[in-house]
PDB file of C-alpha atoms in Angstrom:
ATOM      1  CA  MET A   1      17.186  41.944 -19.177  1.00 47.00           C
ATOM      2  CA  ASP A   2      16.842  38.658 -17.356  1.00 46.00           C
ATOM      3  CA  THR A   3      14.406  38.504 -14.503  1.00 48.00           C
ATOM      4  CA  PRO A   4      15.406  36.530 -11.458  1.00 46.00           C
ATOM      5  CA  PRO A   5      13.544  33.295 -10.939  1.00 45.00           C
ATOM      6  CA  ALA A   6      10.594  33.349  -8.606  1.00 44.00           C
ATOM      7  CA  PRO A   7      11.606  32.517  -5.063  1.00 44.00           C
ATOM      8  CA  HIS A   8      11.077  28.869  -4.261  1.00 43.00           C
ATOM      9  CA  ARG A   9       8.722  28.316  -1.404  1.00 46.00           C
ATOM     10  CA  SER A  10      10.078  25.727   0.920  1.00 46.00           C
ATOM     11  CA  ARG A  11       7.510  22.962   1.217  1.00 51.00           C
ATOM     12  CA  PRO A  12       7.656  20.039   3.615  1.00 52.00           C
ATOM     13  CA  LEU A  13       9.165  16.900   2.135  1.00 46.00           C
ATOM     14  CA  ALA A  14       5.869  15.041   2.550  1.00 47.00           C
ATOM     15  CA  ALA A  15       4.151  17.613   0.331  1.00 51.00           C
ATOM     16  CA  ARG A  16       6.545  16.844  -2.510  1.00 57.00           C
ATOM     17  CA  ARG A  17       6.347  13.051  -2.590  1.00 79.00           C
ATOM     18  CA  PRO A  18       2.991  11.241  -2.549  1.00 77.00           C
ATOM     19  CA  PRO A  19       4.284   8.019  -0.895  1.00 80.00           C
ATOM     20  CA  LEU A  20       5.685  10.062   1.982  1.00 84.00           C
ATOM     21  CA  ARG A  21       2.434  11.951   2.272  1.00 86.00           C
ATOM     22  CA  VAL A  22       0.487   8.690   2.489  1.00 88.00           C
ATOM     23  CA  LEU A  23       2.908   7.481   5.162  1.00 88.00           C
ATOM     24  CA  ASP A  24       2.395  10.793   6.965  1.00 89.00           C
ATOM     25  CA  ALA A  25      -1.367  10.173   6.985  1.00 91.00           C
ATOM     26  CA  LEU A  26      -0.908   6.641   8.308  1.00 92.00           C
ATOM     27  CA  THR A  27       1.131   7.892  11.270  1.00 92.00           C
ATOM     28  CA  LEU A  28      -1.327  10.614  12.316  1.00 93.00           C
ATOM     29  CA  LEU A  29      -2.996   8.589  15.068  1.00 94.00           C
ATOM     30  CA  PRO A  30       0.127   7.704  17.052  1.00 94.00           C
ATOM     31  CA  ARG A  31       1.685  11.127  16.446  1.00 94.00           C
ATOM     32  CA  GLY A  32      -1.503  12.874  17.557  1.00 94.00           C
ATOM     33  CA  ALA A  33      -1.825  10.728  20.688  1.00 94.00           C
ATOM     34  CA  THR A  34       1.816  11.293  21.588  1.00 95.00           C
ATOM     35  CA  ALA A  35       1.492  15.026  20.916  1.00 93.00           C
ATOM     36  CA  LEU A  36      -1.537  15.159  23.202  1.00 94.00           C
ATOM     37  CA  ALA A  37       0.416  13.405  25.967  1.00 95.00           C
ATOM     38  CA  LEU A  38       3.355  15.776  25.461  1.00 94.00           C
ATOM     39  CA  THR A  39       1.038  18.777  25.635  1.00 93.00           C
ATOM     40  CA  LEU A  40      -0.554  17.546  28.830  1.00 93.00           C
ATOM     41  CA  ALA A  41       2.964  17.090  30.233  1.00 92.00           C
ATOM     42  CA  GLY A  42       3.734  20.741  29.436  1.00 89.00           C
ATOM     43  CA  ARG A  43       5.971  20.136  26.421  1.00 91.00           C
ATOM     44  CA  THR A  44       4.041  22.017  23.746  1.00 87.00           C
ATOM     45  CA  GLY A  45       7.162  22.706  21.681  1.00 87.00           C
ATOM     46  CA  SER A  46       7.888  18.998  21.369  1.00 89.00           C
ATOM     47  CA  ALA A  47       4.238  18.329  20.579  1.00 90.00           C
ATOM     48  CA  CYS A  48       4.286  20.897  17.772  1.00 88.00           C
ATOM     49  CA  SER A  49       7.457  19.375  16.362  1.00 87.00           C
ATOM     50  CA  LEU A  50       5.939  15.911  16.455  1.00 86.00           C
ATOM     51  CA  LEU A  51       2.877  17.169  14.597  1.00 88.00           C
ATOM     52  CA  ARG A  52       5.234  18.827  12.104  1.00 86.00           C
ATOM     53  CA  ALA A  53       3.790  22.233  12.967  1.00 84.00           C
ATOM     54  CA  ALA A  54       6.685  24.052  14.586  1.00 81.00           C
ATOM     55  CA  PRO A  55       5.980  27.803  14.758  1.00 80.00           C
ATOM     56  CA  SER A  56       7.740  29.846  12.102  1.00 78.00           C
ATOM     57  CA  PRO A  57      10.460  32.210  13.315  1.00 81.00           C
ATOM     58  CA  GLY A  58       8.975  35.288  14.921  1.00 80.00           C
ATOM     59  CA  ALA A  59       5.550  33.708  15.397  1.00 78.00           C
ATOM     60  CA  PRO A  60       4.204  33.497  18.929  1.00 82.00           C
ATOM     61  CA  ARG A  61       4.197  30.097  20.594  1.00 85.00           C
ATOM     62  CA  PRO A  62       0.759  28.515  20.448  1.00 87.00           C
ATOM     63  CA  ALA A  63      -1.183  28.093  23.667  1.00 89.00           C
ATOM     64  CA  PRO A  64      -1.226  24.590  25.164  1.00 90.00           C
ATOM     65  CA  VAL A  65      -5.017  24.399  24.763  1.00 92.00           C
ATOM     66  CA  ARG A  66      -4.679  25.094  21.037  1.00 91.00           C
ATOM     67  CA  VAL A  67      -1.946  22.471  20.666  1.00 91.00           C
ATOM     68  CA  ALA A  68      -4.066  19.936  22.574  1.00 93.00           C
ATOM     69  CA  GLY A  69      -7.046  20.662  20.320  1.00 92.00           C
ATOM     70  CA  HIS A  70      -4.948  20.146  17.221  1.00 92.00           C
ATOM     71  CA  ALA A  71      -3.544  16.930  18.697  1.00 93.00           C
ATOM     72  CA  VAL A  72      -7.089  15.624  19.214  1.00 93.00           C
ATOM     73  CA  ALA A  73      -7.932  16.589  15.627  1.00 93.00           C
ATOM     74  CA  SER A  74      -4.815  14.705  14.512  1.00 94.00           C
ATOM     75  CA  VAL A  75      -6.007  11.616  16.405  1.00 94.00           C
ATOM     76  CA  LEU A  76      -9.408  11.797  14.706  1.00 93.00           C
ATOM     77  CA  LEU A  77      -7.896  12.230  11.251  1.00 94.00           C
ATOM     78  CA  GLY A  78      -5.444   9.442  12.085  1.00 94.00           C
ATOM     79  CA  ALA A  79      -8.317   7.101  12.920  1.00 94.00           C
ATOM     80  CA  LEU A  80      -9.858   7.974   9.565  1.00 94.00           C
ATOM     81  CA  SER A  81      -6.581   7.258   7.807  1.00 95.00           C
ATOM     82  CA  LEU A  82      -6.438   3.825   9.430  1.00 93.00           C
ATOM     83  CA  VAL A  83      -9.965   3.124   8.168  1.00 92.00           C
ATOM     84  CA  LEU A  84      -8.808   4.049   4.661  1.00 91.00           C
ATOM     85  CA  ALA A  85      -5.761   1.797   5.070  1.00 93.00           C
ATOM     86  CA  ALA A  86      -8.046  -1.061   6.154  1.00 91.00           C
ATOM     87  CA  VAL A  87     -10.248  -0.506   3.087  1.00 87.00           C
ATOM     88  CA  THR A  88      -7.125  -0.672   0.920  1.00 90.00           C
ATOM     89  CA  LEU A  89      -5.962  -3.910   2.534  1.00 89.00           C
ATOM     90  CA  LEU A  90      -9.417  -5.437   2.252  1.00 85.00           C
ATOM     91  CA  ALA A  91      -9.654  -4.462  -1.412  1.00 85.00           C
ATOM     92  CA  LEU A  92      -6.234  -5.991  -2.036  1.00 83.00           C
ATOM     93  CA  ALA A  93      -7.163  -9.203  -0.262  1.00 82.00           C
ATOM     94  CA  ARG A  94     -10.486  -9.515  -2.047  1.00 79.00           C
ATOM     95  CA  GLY A  95      -9.275  -8.234  -5.440  1.00 79.00           C
ATOM     96  CA  PRO A  96      -5.984  -9.387  -6.905  1.00 78.00           C
ATOM     97  CA  PHE A  97      -5.781 -12.241  -4.393  1.00 77.00           C
ATOM     98  CA  TYR A  98      -9.442 -13.255  -4.667  1.00 75.00           C
ATOM     99  CA  GLY A  99      -8.679 -16.752  -5.920  1.00 71.00           C
ATOM    100  CA  PHE A 100      -6.536 -17.417  -2.858  1.00 76.00           C
ATOM    101  CA  VAL A 101      -9.050 -15.928  -0.399  1.00 74.00           C
ATOM    102  CA  ASP A 102     -12.253 -17.541  -1.690  1.00 71.00           C
ATOM    103  CA  GLU A 103     -12.186 -21.188  -2.744  1.00 72.00           C
ATOM    104  CA  GLY A 104     -15.601 -21.122  -4.357  1.00 68.00           C
ATOM    105  CA  PRO A 105     -18.124 -22.083  -5.536  1.00 73.00           C
ATOM    106  CA  TYR A 106     -18.147 -19.205  -8.013  1.00 67.00           C
ATOM    107  CA  GLY A 107     -21.625 -19.686  -9.497  1.00 71.00           C
ATOM    108  CA  ASP A 108     -23.047 -16.587  -7.831  1.00 69.00           C
ATOM    109  CA  SER A 109     -19.824 -14.536  -7.583  1.00 69.00           C
ATOM    110  CA  TRP A 110     -19.209 -11.358  -9.543  1.00 68.00           C
ATOM    111  CA  GLY A 111     -17.973 -12.441 -12.949  1.00 67.00           C
ATOM    112  CA  GLY A 112     -18.828 -16.081 -12.241  1.00 64.00           C
ATOM    113  CA  PRO A 113     -19.583 -18.891 -12.852  1.00 71.00           C
ATOM    114  CA  GLY A 114     -15.890 -19.610 -13.401  1.00 72.00           C
ATOM    115  CA  LYS A 115     -12.957 -18.803 -11.138  1.00 73.00           C
ATOM    116  CA  ALA A 116     -11.164 -16.704 -13.801  1.00 75.00           C
ATOM    117  CA  GLY A 117     -14.185 -14.484 -14.439  1.00 78.00           C
ATOM    118  CA  ALA A 118     -14.786 -13.982 -10.732  1.00 76.00           C
ATOM    119  CA  TRP A 119     -11.125 -13.160 -10.195  1.00 79.00           C
ATOM    120  CA  LEU A 120     -11.063 -10.622 -13.046  1.00 81.00           C
ATOM    121  CA  ALA A 121     -14.269  -8.957 -11.840  1.00 82.00           C
ATOM    122  CA  HIS A 122     -12.878  -8.582  -8.317  1.00 80.00           C
ATOM    123  CA  VAL A 123      -9.598  -7.185  -9.633  1.00 84.00           C
ATOM    124  CA  ALA A 124     -11.492  -4.695 -11.820  1.00 86.00           C
ATOM    125  CA  VAL A 125     -13.297  -3.379  -8.744  1.00 85.00           C
ATOM    126  CA  ALA A 126     -10.406  -3.584  -6.266  1.00 87.00           C
ATOM    127  CA  VAL A 127      -7.764  -1.675  -8.218  1.00 88.00           C
ATOM    128  CA  PRO A 128      -9.792   1.565  -8.548  1.00 90.00           C
ATOM    129  CA  CYS A 129     -10.857   1.240  -4.897  1.00 88.00           C
ATOM    130  CA  CYS A 130      -7.217   0.955  -3.795  1.00 89.00           C
ATOM    131  CA  LEU A 131      -6.203   3.919  -5.923  1.00 90.00           C
ATOM    132  CA  ALA A 132      -9.078   5.991  -4.552  1.00 91.00           C
ATOM    133  CA  ALA A 133      -8.168   5.099  -0.960  1.00 91.00           C
ATOM    134  CA  LEU A 134      -4.510   6.011  -1.548  1.00 91.00           C
ATOM    135  CA  ALA A 135      -5.577   9.314  -3.117  1.00 92.00           C
ATOM    136  CA  ALA A 136      -7.823   9.954  -0.107  1.00 93.00           C
ATOM    137  CA  LEU A 137      -4.891   9.274   2.246  1.00 93.00           C
ATOM    138  CA  HIS A 138      -2.795  11.733   0.256  1.00 92.00           C
ATOM    139  CA  GLY A 139      -5.561  14.320   0.518  1.00 92.00           C
ATOM    140  CA  LEU A 140      -6.019  13.631   4.220  1.00 93.00           C
ATOM    141  CA  ALA A 141      -2.357  14.442   4.845  1.00 92.00           C
ATOM    142  CA  GLY A 142      -2.804  17.718   2.958  1.00 91.00           C
ATOM    143  CA  LEU A 143      -5.923  18.526   4.972  1.00 94.00           C
ATOM    144  CA  HIS A 144      -4.028  17.840   8.185  1.00 93.00           C
ATOM    145  CA  GLU A 145      -1.187  20.089   7.072  1.00 91.00           C
ATOM    146  CA  ARG A 146      -3.639  22.908   6.354  1.00 93.00           C
ATOM    147  CA  LEU A 147      -5.455  22.280   9.647  1.00 93.00           C
ATOM    148  CA  LEU A 148      -2.243  22.887  11.603  1.00 92.00           C
ATOM    149  CA  ALA A 149      -1.498  26.243   9.964  1.00 90.00           C
ATOM    150  CA  PRO A 150      -2.392  28.271  13.113  1.00 89.00           C
ATOM    151  CA  LEU A 151       0.230  26.353  15.102  1.00 88.00           C
ATOM    152  CA  ARG A 152       2.829  27.498  12.580  1.00 87.00           C
ATOM    153  CA  GLY A 153       1.659  31.110  12.911  1.00 85.00           C
ATOM    154  CA  GLN A 154      -0.145  31.081   9.568  1.00 87.00           C
ATOM    155  CA  ARG A 155      -3.754  31.709   8.629  1.00 89.00           C
ATOM    156  CA  ARG A 156      -5.991  28.755   7.974  1.00 90.00           C
ATOM    157  CA  ALA A 157      -8.606  28.830   5.241  1.00 92.00           C
ATOM    158  CA  ARG A 158     -12.186  28.836   6.502  1.00 93.00           C
ATOM    159  CA  TRP A 159     -13.110  25.600   4.811  1.00 95.00           C
ATOM    160  CA  VAL A 160     -10.404  23.475   6.439  1.00 93.00           C
ATOM    161  CA  ALA A 161     -11.891  22.870   9.905  1.00 93.00           C
ATOM    162  CA  PRO A 162     -15.408  22.050   8.623  1.00 94.00           C
ATOM    163  CA  ALA A 163     -13.900  19.771   5.957  1.00 95.00           C
ATOM    164  CA  ALA A 164     -11.858  17.918   8.581  1.00 94.00           C
ATOM    165  CA  LEU A 165     -14.927  17.524  10.780  1.00 93.00           C
ATOM    166  CA  LEU A 166     -17.000  16.327   7.830  1.00 95.00           C
ATOM    167  CA  CYS A 167     -14.322  13.783   6.867  1.00 93.00           C
ATOM    168  CA  CYS A 168     -14.234  12.409  10.420  1.00 92.00           C
ATOM    169  CA  LEU A 169     -18.024  12.206  10.525  1.00 94.00           C
ATOM    170  CA  ALA A 170     -18.128  10.411   7.170  1.00 92.00           C
ATOM    171  CA  GLY A 171     -15.493   7.958   8.414  1.00 91.00           C
ATOM    172  CA  ALA A 172     -17.499   7.256  11.584  1.00 92.00           C
ATOM    173  CA  LEU A 173     -20.648   6.669   9.526  1.00 94.00           C
ATOM    174  CA  PHE A 174     -18.746   4.335   7.195  1.00 90.00           C
ATOM    175  CA  VAL A 175     -17.411   2.284  10.118  1.00 90.00           C
ATOM    176  CA  ALA A 176     -20.883   2.101  11.681  1.00 93.00           C
ATOM    177  CA  ALA A 177     -22.423   0.960   8.390  1.00 93.00           C
ATOM    178  CA  PHE A 178     -19.650  -1.590   7.845  1.00 88.00           C
ATOM    179  CA  LEU A 179     -20.075  -3.043  11.329  1.00 91.00           C
ATOM    180  CA  ARG A 180     -23.848  -3.281  10.914  1.00 92.00           C
ATOM    181  CA  GLN A 181     -23.555  -5.381   7.765  1.00 89.00           C
ATOM    182  CA  LEU A 182     -21.316  -7.962   9.435  1.00 84.00           C
ATOM    183  CA  PRO A 183     -23.080 -11.197  10.417  1.00 75.00           C
TER     184      PRO A 183
END
């Protein structure tokens, strides 16, 4: 006797396609800021929709304070996603396009003393860095989706809030260290 197929859980479109999930992470800051403004204006339903955390049918509407807190968390994660996007752009500018960005001399460059060796060395470092940053953006969107589970009337795993806080702290430390090394 044939068994019916397992019911398909409906997942958000961003969860199914990595490029959309990365785009979702890159829009967290403006969506979070707008959701916070909407919440403060008394439009928590619109704020939840903007955060893509509309309550499931039959779930109670989240309190405005809870929506505002999640909007602030979205802003913080959005700032982190913009840092990751900046790292990706910097790695692209200094990697595959190194020969156009730096005119030399290449005597003390990675892979030097020639331009070709320096270019190849920078590409070899930049490509994995870009892939890692894109994977981190993908993961950040998933973390954000899990963080908003209470707004949808679902339970959130215990590790999600501390992980989000730790990610934001690590991003702040990275930015501080980057700014300190600038001349």
